[in-house]
Amino acid sequence: MREKQITIRDVAKEAGVSVATVSRYLNNKGYISQKSELKIRDVMERLNYHPNEIARGLAKKKTRTIALIIPDITNPFFPELVVAIEEVAKSKGYSIILVNTQDGDMEDNHFWTQLQNRYVDGFILASFEMSERVVKAIENSKIPFVRIDRAAEDNANDSIGLDNYKGAKLAVEHLIEAGCRKIAHISGPKSFPPSSERKRGYVESVTDWAVRNGKESPEDAVIVYEGDFTLESGKLLTQVLMNEQKDVDGIFLGNDLMAIGCLKALKLMGYQVPQEVAIIGFDGIKLTEMVEPEISTIEQPIYDIGAVSTNKLIRKIEGIEDDHSLPDEPSLDIRLVARASTLGFGKFR
Amino acid sequence: MREKQITIRDVAKEAGVSVATVSRYLNNKGYISQKSELKIRDVMERLNYHPNEIARGLAKKKTRTIALIIPDITNPFFPELVVAIEEVAKSKGYSIILVNTQDGDMEDNHFWTQLQNRYVDGFILASFEMSERVVKAIENSKIPFVRIDRAAEDNANDSIGLDNYKGAKLAVEHLIEAGCRKIAHISGPKSFPPSSERKRGYVESVTDWAVRNGKESPEDAVIVYEGDFTLESGKLLTQVLMNEQKDVDGIFLGNDLMAIGCLKALKLMGYQVPQEVAIIGFDGIKLTEMVEPEISTIEQPIYDIGAVSTNKLIRKIEGIEDDHSLPDEPSLDIRLVARASTLGFGKFR
């Protein structure tokens, strides 16, 4: 059985101050005498009172708005994620404002002050690599937040992650199974954990495969070019790769947008896809089905990622504790979606 | 020669009140006696003082933030526009927050109150059809704004438009020139002025062409299906169109995203594009070059649209009058970009 919840009123009464004073103390806003402060702190400790977000919310201006911070609006992964988050947020009475920004901008304290000034109730950070400094700025802002698309091992309470390493292994093993004999990887920025996880999966898969095949220097099987997740980098690096490396017949791209650029480059260079080169991406954006051949991919449950993170954030905002037995959390599994860009190659034909 | 500019100080001095009082009057904020109000109004009239945005800005909280309101983040046209607007805004020291919303949401007064609460200095409305009620709500918000992508004839001071009618004619005449003999149109929502302008250009072109060719009922040349600018509607309506109409050999799509969906549908139905059916879109998004065949389009200068509208808004925010002799306004012309999806058809082959 649960004990009666201690409220801000109980604290005020016990400390002999007004509720407004306790609220000022909790929110670090406005004048409060040292004497009152000490009294409040003492009572809070005695009553074992931990102000939850609801209590703090009472004293704060609530706008039922969530800020969603994304790194690249031109990558369809993010618009698809935005739509999911908006839908879930709307169903719970919240609206969304979007901020499209670069890692660098977040280094600026001004960025966080601005966010506070906009009176958002919470924010969702999608796919960012953050320095210590930024993490500190976020904590200082005291706004509830959730992070998306971090490395899986980093799956803390405030963060939604998928197993990028496992996804990459699925992709590379699929290329191996198709019969590819020289598999290259065009990665995302190495500073970004999900892309280094994908690269790690690739490196391990091709190295193991080289060992299994009795190669003397298994590390020679590793061919990596570092891109930046854009269409253009997928296109450009494929051109560089195909010029610098002989006989590449399989390419694992760090995301789908680069895979679409890769497909374009291969066609321009006169390669038959998938007969001569098989390619596979990562993300599961709709456009992979619109190109010819359709591109195989490691599909992330984009909608569910949005839904889970939004629900998690709203629970934080409203001070509801995470209950992992609740059924509203679909499991966030990635899966291989094999399409013509690999199924038309070698053994699969 | 210009006369000395009348300032808020001159008004305050002349009316015998403080600058703060005049500011309260101008911003409709805080208490002000009726007597002071009458005096200020009288002096303003006498001195012919029209408070510009700078003067009003002095009394307001400025955040150097612009809100950009877009209707569909999953249509790459808008992300491309967002990037342009962000780049120009950033170069002038402004940052952008995005709101992805539907026409309906803007009917809600709450939407505009929220926007005011966010302390944005101005906003850009991209591609919306607005009711009288919404226009009134915008005016009431008293925040400077600019509208993008309105019908060309509506090119007022606060609005950036392109000649959608002319663009549509270019598209349809290109299909006629290629040798198409039965040309259909999948339009955007008819309630939205740019799409009804595009449809008007289509209807006029095919009707004129039927008349030129001595058809008895030129109106029979008009085949229009109304879509909603999404990939899915382009795909679905192409399937309906090709099932319901015989011998269609040219399709003009109301935007590029629907053209990509149309291409997919035609392939699934077994049509050779462009040998059997030529298609052309509208917008000029990058993805038209990523599919096979590349899709012809009516290219809008997306970057320039973003740049011109941002500069216009910032001038409004900062109270700088529009000077049309300034060279910072590129002309916003659309142009035909002919690619394989039409060049591989009939007479062009």
XYZ file of C-alpha atoms in Angstrom:
698
model
C 0.000 0.000 0.000
C 1.056 3.503 -0.767
C 1.425 6.144 1.910
C -0.376 9.440 1.584
C 1.629 11.594 -0.787
C 3.378 14.531 0.863
C 2.502 17.766 -0.936
C 3.943 21.226 -1.237
C 1.142 22.352 1.118
C 2.339 20.006 3.853
C 5.826 21.415 3.525
C 4.576 25.014 3.661
C 2.401 24.347 6.713
C 5.147 22.521 8.569
C 7.734 25.191 7.783
C 5.368 28.010 8.653
C 5.727 29.724 5.289
C 3.369 30.232 2.364
C 2.995 27.754 -0.488
C 4.278 30.519 -2.789
C 7.488 30.697 -0.775
C 8.081 26.946 -1.045
C 7.358 27.215 -4.744
C 9.908 30.056 -5.109
C 12.421 27.877 -3.307
C 11.757 24.851 -5.506
C 11.973 26.867 -8.686
C 14.899 29.067 -7.655
C 12.861 32.091 -8.578
C 12.179 35.346 -6.774
C 13.291 36.513 -3.315
C 13.316 34.197 -0.357
C 14.894 34.881 3.061
C 17.735 32.684 4.244
C 15.723 31.812 7.313
C 12.768 30.511 5.254
C 15.114 28.634 2.980
C 16.740 26.778 5.846
C 13.373 25.979 7.378
C 12.007 24.615 4.109
C 15.084 22.506 3.488
C 14.848 21.086 6.979
C 11.141 20.219 6.666
C 11.611 18.665 3.236
C 14.280 16.409 4.649
C 12.217 15.520 7.684
C 9.054 14.724 5.681
C 11.123 12.974 3.034
C 9.532 15.235 0.464
C 10.852 14.933 -3.095
C 9.076 17.411 -5.275
C 7.982 15.609 -8.404
C 7.467 17.238 -11.720
C 3.764 17.759 -11.078
C 4.453 19.697 -7.911
C 7.060 21.792 -9.658
C 4.698 22.216 -12.590
C 2.035 23.806 -10.400
C 4.308 26.718 -9.794
C 5.475 26.933 -13.367
C 3.942 28.229 -16.505
C 2.856 25.187 -18.504
C 2.354 25.458 -22.211
C 1.742 21.828 -23.160
C 4.426 22.253 -25.772
C 7.329 19.960 -26.493
C 10.403 21.068 -28.417
C 11.823 18.490 -30.778
C 15.441 19.075 -31.728
C 16.596 17.371 -34.923
C 19.951 17.484 -36.725
C 18.953 17.281 -40.403
C 15.501 18.053 -41.664
C 16.494 17.044 -45.219
C 16.988 13.415 -44.144
C 13.458 11.921 -44.466
C 14.111 9.811 -41.360
C 13.539 12.912 -39.237
C 10.342 14.162 -40.913
C 8.955 10.620 -40.523
C 9.927 10.692 -36.857
C 8.425 14.172 -36.444
C 5.070 12.961 -37.784
C 4.990 10.091 -35.264
C 5.927 12.351 -32.369
C 3.365 14.962 -33.385
C 0.622 12.378 -33.615
C 1.286 10.929 -30.177
C 1.827 14.351 -28.599
C -1.385 15.691 -30.114
C -3.384 12.742 -28.796
C -2.202 13.706 -25.305
C -2.928 17.385 -25.762
C 0.610 18.547 -26.486
C 1.882 20.453 -29.488
C 5.359 20.366 -30.973
C 7.832 23.016 -32.022
C 10.799 21.910 -34.061
C 14.362 23.101 -33.939
C 16.642 21.967 -36.755
C 20.172 22.516 -35.563
C 23.739 21.351 -35.651
C 25.724 19.864 -32.809
C 27.793 23.037 -32.735
C 24.867 25.362 -32.064
C 24.039 23.453 -28.918
C 27.457 24.292 -27.488
C 26.171 27.826 -27.152
C 24.534 28.447 -23.763
C 22.311 30.943 -25.533
C 20.645 28.017 -27.324
C 19.392 26.602 -24.019
C 18.405 29.939 -22.563
C 16.301 30.531 -25.671
C 14.650 27.156 -25.211
C 13.801 27.995 -21.610
C 12.418 31.338 -22.680
C 10.082 29.596 -25.047
C 8.402 27.935 -22.116
C 8.479 24.431 -23.445
C 7.453 21.752 -20.989
C 10.061 19.321 -22.230
C 12.187 18.419 -25.188
C 13.257 15.478 -27.284
C 16.770 15.371 -28.691
C 17.078 13.226 -31.780
C 20.421 11.840 -32.870
C 22.981 14.140 -31.419
C 26.448 13.601 -30.173
C 26.768 15.798 -27.133
C 29.810 17.099 -25.331
C 30.064 17.221 -21.537
C 29.443 20.932 -21.809
C 26.155 20.449 -23.628
C 24.995 17.753 -21.224
C 25.667 20.208 -18.393
C 23.752 22.976 -20.180
C 20.812 20.603 -20.597
C 20.868 19.679 -16.932
C 21.055 23.336 -15.959
C 17.985 24.098 -18.028
C 16.012 21.836 -15.643
C 13.582 21.009 -18.440
C 12.582 17.328 -18.705
C 14.031 15.673 -21.789
C 14.456 12.399 -23.644
C 17.172 11.432 -26.117
C 16.577 9.302 -29.190
C 18.826 7.072 -31.269
C 21.727 6.674 -28.910
C 23.860 3.589 -28.795
C 21.939 0.695 -27.284
C 24.222 0.154 -24.292
C 23.501 3.711 -23.302
C 19.822 2.982 -22.809
C 19.262 4.956 -19.653
C 16.009 6.290 -18.308
C 16.234 9.423 -20.404
C 17.273 7.792 -23.628
C 15.781 5.580 -26.356
C 18.272 3.424 -28.188
C 18.322 0.719 -30.799
C 20.868 -1.959 -31.399
C 22.801 -0.363 -34.242
C 25.607 -2.895 -33.897
C 23.242 -5.821 -34.348
C 21.557 -4.058 -37.281
C 24.865 -3.595 -39.066
C 25.713 -7.270 -38.583
C 22.355 -8.261 -40.079
C 23.085 -6.059 -43.099
C 26.600 -7.316 -43.732
C 25.688 -10.960 -43.175
C 22.881 -10.546 -45.680
C 25.408 -9.300 -48.274
C 27.711 -12.215 -47.467
C 24.827 -14.644 -47.829
C 24.013 -13.103 -51.223
C 27.514 -14.047 -52.310
C 29.282 -10.676 -52.213
C 33.050 -11.153 -52.027
C 34.274 -7.634 -51.398
C 32.051 -5.561 -49.142
C 32.689 -1.890 -48.425
C 31.046 0.388 -45.877
C 30.222 4.073 -46.225
C 29.686 5.153 -42.647
C 28.107 8.148 -40.949
C 30.226 10.599 -38.917
C 32.421 8.603 -36.572
C 31.839 11.063 -33.712
C 28.215 9.989 -33.618
C 27.644 6.833 -31.503
C 25.014 5.099 -33.685
C 27.236 5.402 -36.733
C 30.306 4.127 -34.923
C 28.177 1.211 -33.647
C 27.109 0.435 -37.211
C 30.702 0.576 -38.332
C 31.728 -1.732 -35.479
C 29.115 -4.264 -36.626
C 30.416 -4.040 -40.193
C 34.086 -4.405 -39.185
C 33.361 -7.406 -37.003
C 31.233 -9.150 -39.618
C 33.685 -8.765 -42.498
C 36.664 -9.661 -40.314
C 34.978 -12.833 -38.994
C 34.056 -13.751 -42.524
C 37.646 -13.282 -43.728
C 38.845 -15.477 -40.842
C 36.269 -18.157 -41.666
C 37.568 -18.116 -45.209
C 41.158 -18.564 -44.042
C 42.405 -15.148 -45.229
C 45.885 -14.312 -43.993
C 45.137 -10.677 -43.184
C 41.450 -10.507 -42.241
C 41.821 -6.772 -41.569
C 42.281 -6.249 -45.302
C 38.604 -7.089 -45.726
C 37.732 -3.791 -44.009
C 37.025 -0.951 -46.459
C 35.448 2.086 -44.814
C 34.762 5.569 -46.157
C 33.345 8.116 -43.727
C 30.338 10.064 -44.958
C 27.995 12.451 -43.218
C 24.600 10.775 -43.749
C 23.636 13.105 -46.633
C 22.486 12.097 -50.106
C 25.464 13.952 -51.586
C 28.047 12.176 -49.454
C 26.540 8.799 -50.405
C 26.829 9.737 -54.060
C 30.298 11.261 -53.919
C 31.912 8.611 -51.713
C 30.532 5.826 -53.892
C 32.319 7.425 -56.836
C 35.551 7.682 -54.846
C 35.159 4.133 -53.506
C 34.518 2.544 -56.896
C 37.468 4.404 -58.405
C 39.897 3.549 -55.599
C 38.894 -0.059 -54.892
C 38.725 -2.847 -57.418
C 35.961 -5.453 -57.563
C 33.729 -4.124 -54.801
C 30.459 -6.038 -55.214
C 28.620 -5.162 -52.008
C 28.148 -1.852 -50.188
C 26.628 -1.332 -46.764
C 25.597 2.295 -46.359
C 25.333 3.877 -42.899
C 21.840 5.162 -43.710
C 19.183 4.995 -46.421
C 19.682 8.514 -47.715
C 23.317 7.712 -48.527
C 22.111 4.442 -50.115
C 19.885 6.429 -52.484
C 22.883 8.620 -53.403
C 25.018 5.484 -53.811
C 22.495 3.919 -56.191
C 22.518 7.068 -58.292
C 26.333 7.135 -58.444
C 26.553 3.454 -59.411
C 24.076 4.002 -62.248
C 25.957 7.063 -63.472
C 29.190 5.029 -63.475
C 27.515 2.325 -65.534
C 27.235 -0.391 -62.877
C 24.240 -2.734 -62.953
C 22.500 -2.714 -59.575
C 21.975 -5.330 -58.208
C 23.494 -7.682 -60.812
C 27.044 -6.324 -60.400
C 26.876 -4.531 -57.058
C 24.429 -5.237 -54.204
C 23.645 -2.405 -51.791
C 21.887 -2.127 -48.448
C 21.021 0.879 -46.273
C 19.861 1.514 -42.720
C 16.735 3.283 -41.350
C 13.733 2.111 -43.361
C 12.638 5.433 -44.886
C 9.822 5.278 -47.444
C 11.942 6.504 -50.328
C 13.929 3.264 -50.426
C 10.798 1.775 -51.999
C 10.435 4.534 -54.570
C 13.744 4.065 -56.360
C 14.598 1.360 -58.891
C 15.677 -1.199 -57.788
C 14.071 -0.904 -54.369
C 16.779 -0.715 -51.726
C 17.196 -3.330 -48.989
C 17.535 -1.833 -45.553
C 17.710 -2.384 -41.825
C 14.359 -1.027 -40.780
C 14.004 0.928 -37.599
C 10.488 1.137 -36.133
C 10.397 4.896 -36.733
C 6.814 5.335 -35.577
C 7.363 3.357 -32.388
C 10.574 5.217 -31.620
C 8.602 8.449 -31.807
C 5.727 7.066 -29.766
C 7.858 5.563 -26.997
C 10.001 8.656 -26.615
C 7.007 10.992 -26.562
C 5.192 8.892 -23.977
C 8.331 8.714 -21.881
C 8.771 12.484 -22.023
C 5.140 13.215 -21.195
C 5.360 10.913 -18.188
C 8.404 12.868 -17.057
C 6.697 16.200 -17.611
C 3.621 15.078 -15.713
C 5.614 13.436 -12.961
C 4.366 9.939 -13.618
C 6.950 7.331 -12.776
C 8.092 4.968 -15.459
C 6.390 1.637 -14.965
C 8.069 -0.878 -17.205
C 5.190 -3.307 -16.842
C 2.972 -0.895 -18.769
C 1.998 -2.226 -22.180
C 2.382 1.109 -23.999
C 6.019 0.456 -24.824
C 6.404 -1.567 -27.997
C 9.740 -3.272 -28.196
C 12.078 -1.317 -30.409
C 13.552 -3.974 -32.612
C 15.268 -3.458 -35.921
C 14.782 -5.935 -38.743
C 16.233 -6.756 -42.126
C 14.023 -5.820 -45.080
C 15.429 -7.564 -48.140
C 14.507 -5.999 -51.490
C 15.676 -6.037 -55.093
C 18.961 -4.186 -54.451
C 20.312 -7.327 -52.779
C 17.844 -10.053 -53.820
C 18.844 -9.559 -57.459
C 22.492 -10.341 -56.705
C 24.434 -13.566 -56.975
C 23.057 -16.476 -54.980
C 19.721 -14.761 -54.369
C 18.888 -14.370 -58.075
C 16.187 64.988 -48.802
C 14.671 63.262 -45.832
C 13.243 65.143 -42.894
C 14.456 64.423 -39.418
C 12.735 61.256 -38.213
C 10.189 61.791 -35.460
C 10.909 59.496 -32.530
C 9.034 58.138 -29.554
C 10.972 60.675 -27.446
C 9.568 63.579 -29.436
C 6.065 62.277 -28.882
C 6.619 61.787 -25.142
C 8.105 65.281 -24.752
C 5.339 66.948 -26.725
C 2.594 65.051 -24.878
C 4.200 65.711 -21.507
C 4.376 62.040 -20.580
C 7.230 59.573 -20.136
C 8.697 57.507 -22.977
C 7.543 54.422 -21.042
C 3.969 55.676 -21.167
C 4.098 56.178 -24.934
C 5.596 52.730 -25.227
C 2.785 51.246 -23.123
C 0.300 52.968 -25.387
C 1.973 51.671 -28.562
C 2.179 48.136 -27.284
C -1.234 48.038 -25.606
C 0.439 46.872 -22.444
C 0.119 47.960 -18.846
C -1.931 50.766 -17.308
C -2.291 54.124 -18.982
C -4.714 56.886 -18.037
C -7.323 57.954 -20.512
C -6.008 61.485 -20.325
C -2.484 60.409 -21.338
C -3.874 58.216 -24.056
C -5.814 61.055 -25.641
C -2.819 63.391 -25.403
C -0.505 60.846 -27.031
C -2.949 60.122 -29.832
C -3.324 63.841 -30.478
C 0.438 64.478 -30.571
C 1.071 61.474 -32.801
C -1.436 62.799 -35.283
C -0.061 66.332 -35.134
C 3.577 65.238 -35.590
C 2.522 62.694 -38.208
C 4.288 60.022 -36.173
C 3.939 56.463 -37.411
C 5.723 54.156 -35.033
C 7.856 51.841 -37.085
C 8.824 48.360 -36.077
C 12.104 49.541 -34.569
C 10.352 51.942 -32.238
C 7.894 49.297 -31.218
C 10.719 46.803 -30.894
C 12.502 48.941 -28.344
C 9.675 48.408 -25.931
C 9.306 44.743 -26.701
C 11.219 41.686 -25.763
C 13.224 40.707 -28.832
C 14.476 37.188 -29.215
C 15.875 37.294 -32.750
C 13.797 34.234 -33.493
C 11.573 33.633 -36.482
C 8.850 30.993 -36.512
C 8.463 29.151 -39.780
C 5.100 27.467 -40.208
C 4.981 24.656 -42.771
C 2.138 22.343 -43.784
C 3.933 19.064 -44.537
C 7.407 18.254 -43.304
C 7.407 14.959 -45.245
C 7.320 16.807 -48.589
C 11.024 17.503 -49.273
C 10.092 20.867 -50.773
C 9.638 22.208 -47.244
C 12.850 20.844 -45.711
C 14.724 22.350 -48.688
C 12.970 25.664 -48.048
C 13.723 25.423 -44.323
C 17.439 25.038 -45.031
C 17.450 28.174 -47.197
C 15.537 30.206 -44.643
C 17.773 29.011 -41.798
C 20.904 29.913 -43.715
C 19.773 33.446 -44.508
C 18.296 33.982 -41.039
C 21.487 32.760 -39.362
C 23.627 35.099 -41.464
C 21.561 37.983 -40.059
C 21.701 36.742 -36.481
C 18.266 35.150 -36.306
C 17.369 31.582 -35.426
C 14.380 29.600 -36.593
C 11.778 27.506 -34.839
C 9.576 25.330 -36.981
C 5.928 24.533 -36.611
C 4.539 21.739 -38.780
C 0.809 22.136 -38.797
C -2.406 21.726 -40.734
C -4.684 24.463 -42.011
C -7.244 23.390 -39.411
C -4.984 23.945 -36.414
C -4.537 27.573 -37.381
C -8.293 28.140 -37.032
C -7.751 27.777 -33.327
C -7.013 31.119 -31.640
C -4.930 29.206 -29.144
C -2.422 28.526 -31.935
C -1.697 32.239 -32.317
C -1.659 32.968 -28.599
C 0.936 30.211 -28.222
C 2.999 31.782 -30.989
C 2.890 35.150 -29.227
C 3.863 33.514 -25.959
C 6.923 32.100 -27.606
C 8.215 35.611 -28.175
C 9.025 35.211 -31.823
C 9.938 38.406 -33.632
C 8.116 37.388 -36.778
C 6.900 34.417 -38.730
C 6.845 32.980 -42.218
C 3.792 31.058 -43.391
C 4.554 28.607 -46.161
C 1.815 27.348 -48.444
C -1.361 27.727 -46.524
C -4.863 28.473 -47.559
C -6.215 30.765 -44.892
C -9.760 31.600 -43.944
C -10.854 35.149 -43.075
C -10.849 34.053 -39.465
C -7.204 33.007 -39.592
C -6.151 36.178 -41.401
C -7.836 38.139 -38.595
C -6.096 36.067 -35.924
C -2.766 36.784 -37.614
C -3.459 40.500 -37.724
C -4.493 40.449 -34.079
C -1.226 38.821 -33.115
C 0.531 42.010 -34.327
C 3.623 39.974 -35.147
C 5.286 40.805 -38.497
C 4.863 38.033 -41.038
C 5.437 37.023 -44.653
C 3.525 34.441 -46.692
C 5.152 32.153 -49.238
C 3.844 30.363 -52.298
C 0.628 32.236 -52.859
C -0.914 32.729 -56.269
C 1.138 35.219 -58.271
C -1.613 37.824 -58.674
C -1.784 38.027 -54.922
C 1.771 39.255 -54.652
C 1.263 41.862 -51.986
C 3.856 43.352 -49.700
C 3.555 40.551 -47.197
C 3.551 37.703 -49.653
C 5.944 35.906 -51.997
C 4.332 34.262 -54.993
C 5.318 32.485 -58.161
C 3.474 32.149 -61.402
C 1.956 28.702 -60.918
C -0.372 29.206 -63.872
C 2.520 29.917 -66.234
C 4.465 26.975 -64.809
C 1.602 24.586 -65.468
C 1.322 25.819 -69.049
C 5.048 25.231 -69.560
C 4.637 21.674 -68.264
C 1.627 20.776 -70.373
C 3.022 22.385 -73.534
C 6.186 20.371 -73.044
C 4.124 17.152 -72.947
C 2.246 18.269 -76.082
C 5.527 19.028 -77.823
C 6.792 15.559 -76.895
C 3.833 14.153 -78.810
C 1.522 13.101 -75.959
C -2.058 12.768 -77.236
C -3.995 12.256 -74.011
C -2.731 14.250 -71.066
C -4.142 13.897 -67.547
C -3.520 16.025 -64.486
C -3.296 14.907 -60.872
C -3.746 18.139 -58.964
C -3.138 19.269 -55.417
C -6.033 20.213 -53.123
C -8.321 22.596 -55.015
C -8.832 24.784 -51.942
C -5.184 25.776 -52.133
C -4.546 28.682 -54.575
C -1.236 27.476 -56.086
C -2.764 24.123 -56.945
C -5.889 25.638 -58.469
C -3.613 27.949 -60.486
C -1.658 24.943 -61.735
C -4.885 23.217 -62.629
C -6.102 26.344 -64.463
C -2.897 26.354 -66.551
C -3.401 22.662 -67.371
C -7.083 23.091 -68.322
C -6.323 26.069 -70.560
C -3.400 24.359 -72.304
C -5.198 21.096 -73.087
C -8.384 22.906 -74.134
C -6.483 25.248 -76.506
C -4.646 22.283 -77.925
C -7.924 20.401 -78.546
C -9.305 23.497 -80.284
C -6.171 23.830 -82.431
C -6.655 20.218 -83.448
C -10.296 20.828 -84.433
C -11.812 18.632 -81.701
C -15.569 19.009 -81.426
C -15.683 18.992 -77.623
C -12.380 20.470 -76.428
C -13.548 20.111 -72.820
C -13.253 16.337 -73.204
C -9.484 16.782 -73.270
C -9.608 17.718 -69.574
C -8.897 14.789 -67.227
C -8.269 15.856 -63.640
C -7.930 13.819 -60.459
C -7.559 15.722 -57.197
C -4.745 14.581 -54.925
C -3.285 16.048 -51.758
C 0.388 16.539 -52.701
C 1.525 13.385 -50.877
C 3.573 10.521 -52.322
C 0.710 8.128 -51.535
C -1.924 10.179 -53.357
C 0.321 10.383 -56.439
C 0.692 6.613 -56.379
C -2.932 5.759 -55.660
C -4.497 8.251 -58.080
C -2.211 7.109 -60.891
C -3.553 3.594 -60.386
C -7.148 4.873 -60.454
C -6.442 7.108 -63.458
C -4.800 4.381 -65.538
C -7.636 1.972 -64.735
C -10.411 4.443 -65.504
C -8.981 6.211 -68.555
C -7.777 4.549 -71.739
C -4.644 5.538 -73.623
C -3.341 8.213 -71.266
C 0.223 8.875 -72.455
C 1.128 12.009 -70.530
C 0.600 12.978 -66.876
C 1.224 16.377 -65.330
C 1.492 16.012 -61.559
C 0.704 18.966 -59.277
C 3.997 18.468 -57.432
C 7.181 16.393 -57.567
C 6.368 14.185 -54.615
C 3.201 12.980 -56.354
C 5.274 12.506 -59.536
C 7.583 10.135 -57.644
C 4.529 8.196 -56.424
C 3.112 8.219 -59.968
C 6.339 6.792 -61.408
C 6.231 3.996 -58.858
C 2.586 3.171 -59.673
C 3.232 3.146 -63.427
C 6.141 0.721 -62.965
C 4.071 -1.547 -60.722
C 1.339 -1.570 -63.376
C 3.870 -2.552 -66.011
C 4.034 0.704 -67.974
C 7.318 1.738 -69.568
C 8.243 5.241 -68.435
C 8.896 7.296 -70.522
C 8.435 5.164 -73.657
C 4.707 4.612 -73.068
C 3.812 7.353 -70.614
C 5.633 10.663 -70.125
C 5.378 12.373 -66.744
C 6.280 15.780 -65.384
C 6.105 17.251 -61.887
C 6.325 20.671 -60.254
C 8.701 22.074 -57.583
C 12.232 20.990 -58.443
C 13.042 18.871 -55.372
C 16.340 16.972 -55.445
C 14.731 13.537 -55.357
C 13.410 13.924 -58.914
C 17.017 13.329 -59.970
C 17.448 10.245 -57.801
C 14.742 8.087 -59.370
C 14.958 6.241 -62.658
C 14.115 7.740 -65.100
C 14.868 11.196 -63.739
C 11.648 13.192 -63.602
C 11.114 16.382 -65.596
C 9.771 19.237 -63.524
C 8.871 22.893 -63.297
C 11.631 24.109 -61.053
C 10.910 26.707 -58.414
C 13.930 28.651 -57.123
C 13.502 27.140 -53.661
C 16.613 28.738 -52.208
C 15.731 32.188 -53.544
C 12.145 31.901 -52.311
C 13.519 31.238 -48.836
C 16.084 34.034 -49.084
C 13.685 36.680 -50.407
C 11.007 35.899 -47.844
C 13.468 35.872 -44.950
C 15.010 39.171 -46.004
C 11.569 40.688 -46.418
C 10.516 39.527 -42.961
C 13.694 40.751 -41.286
C 13.227 44.161 -42.915
C 9.714 44.233 -41.481
C 10.902 43.159 -38.044
C 13.636 45.777 -38.043
C 11.389 48.462 -39.476
C 13.385 48.938 -42.668
C 11.171 49.963 -45.547
C 11.074 47.814 -48.631
C 13.190 49.399 -51.314
C 12.494 47.604 -54.540
C 15.610 49.052 -56.151
C 17.728 46.996 -53.765
C 19.642 44.241 -55.516
C 19.083 41.623 -52.802
C 15.878 40.386 -54.391
C 16.554 37.808 -57.083
C 13.660 37.472 -59.493
C 11.594 34.445 -58.605
C 11.119 32.772 -61.944
C 10.110 29.211 -62.530
C 11.635 27.210 -65.371
C 11.131 23.965 -67.204
C 13.732 21.284 -66.437
C 13.359 18.570 -69.063
C 14.703 15.151 -68.078
C 14.381 11.513 -69.154
C 10.763 11.107 -67.966
C 9.646 13.266 -70.910
C 12.729 13.376 -73.157
C 12.480 9.615 -73.666
C 8.964 9.906 -75.070
C 7.744 10.121 -78.664
C 9.135 13.021 -80.672
C 11.904 13.729 -78.173
C 13.440 10.255 -78.399
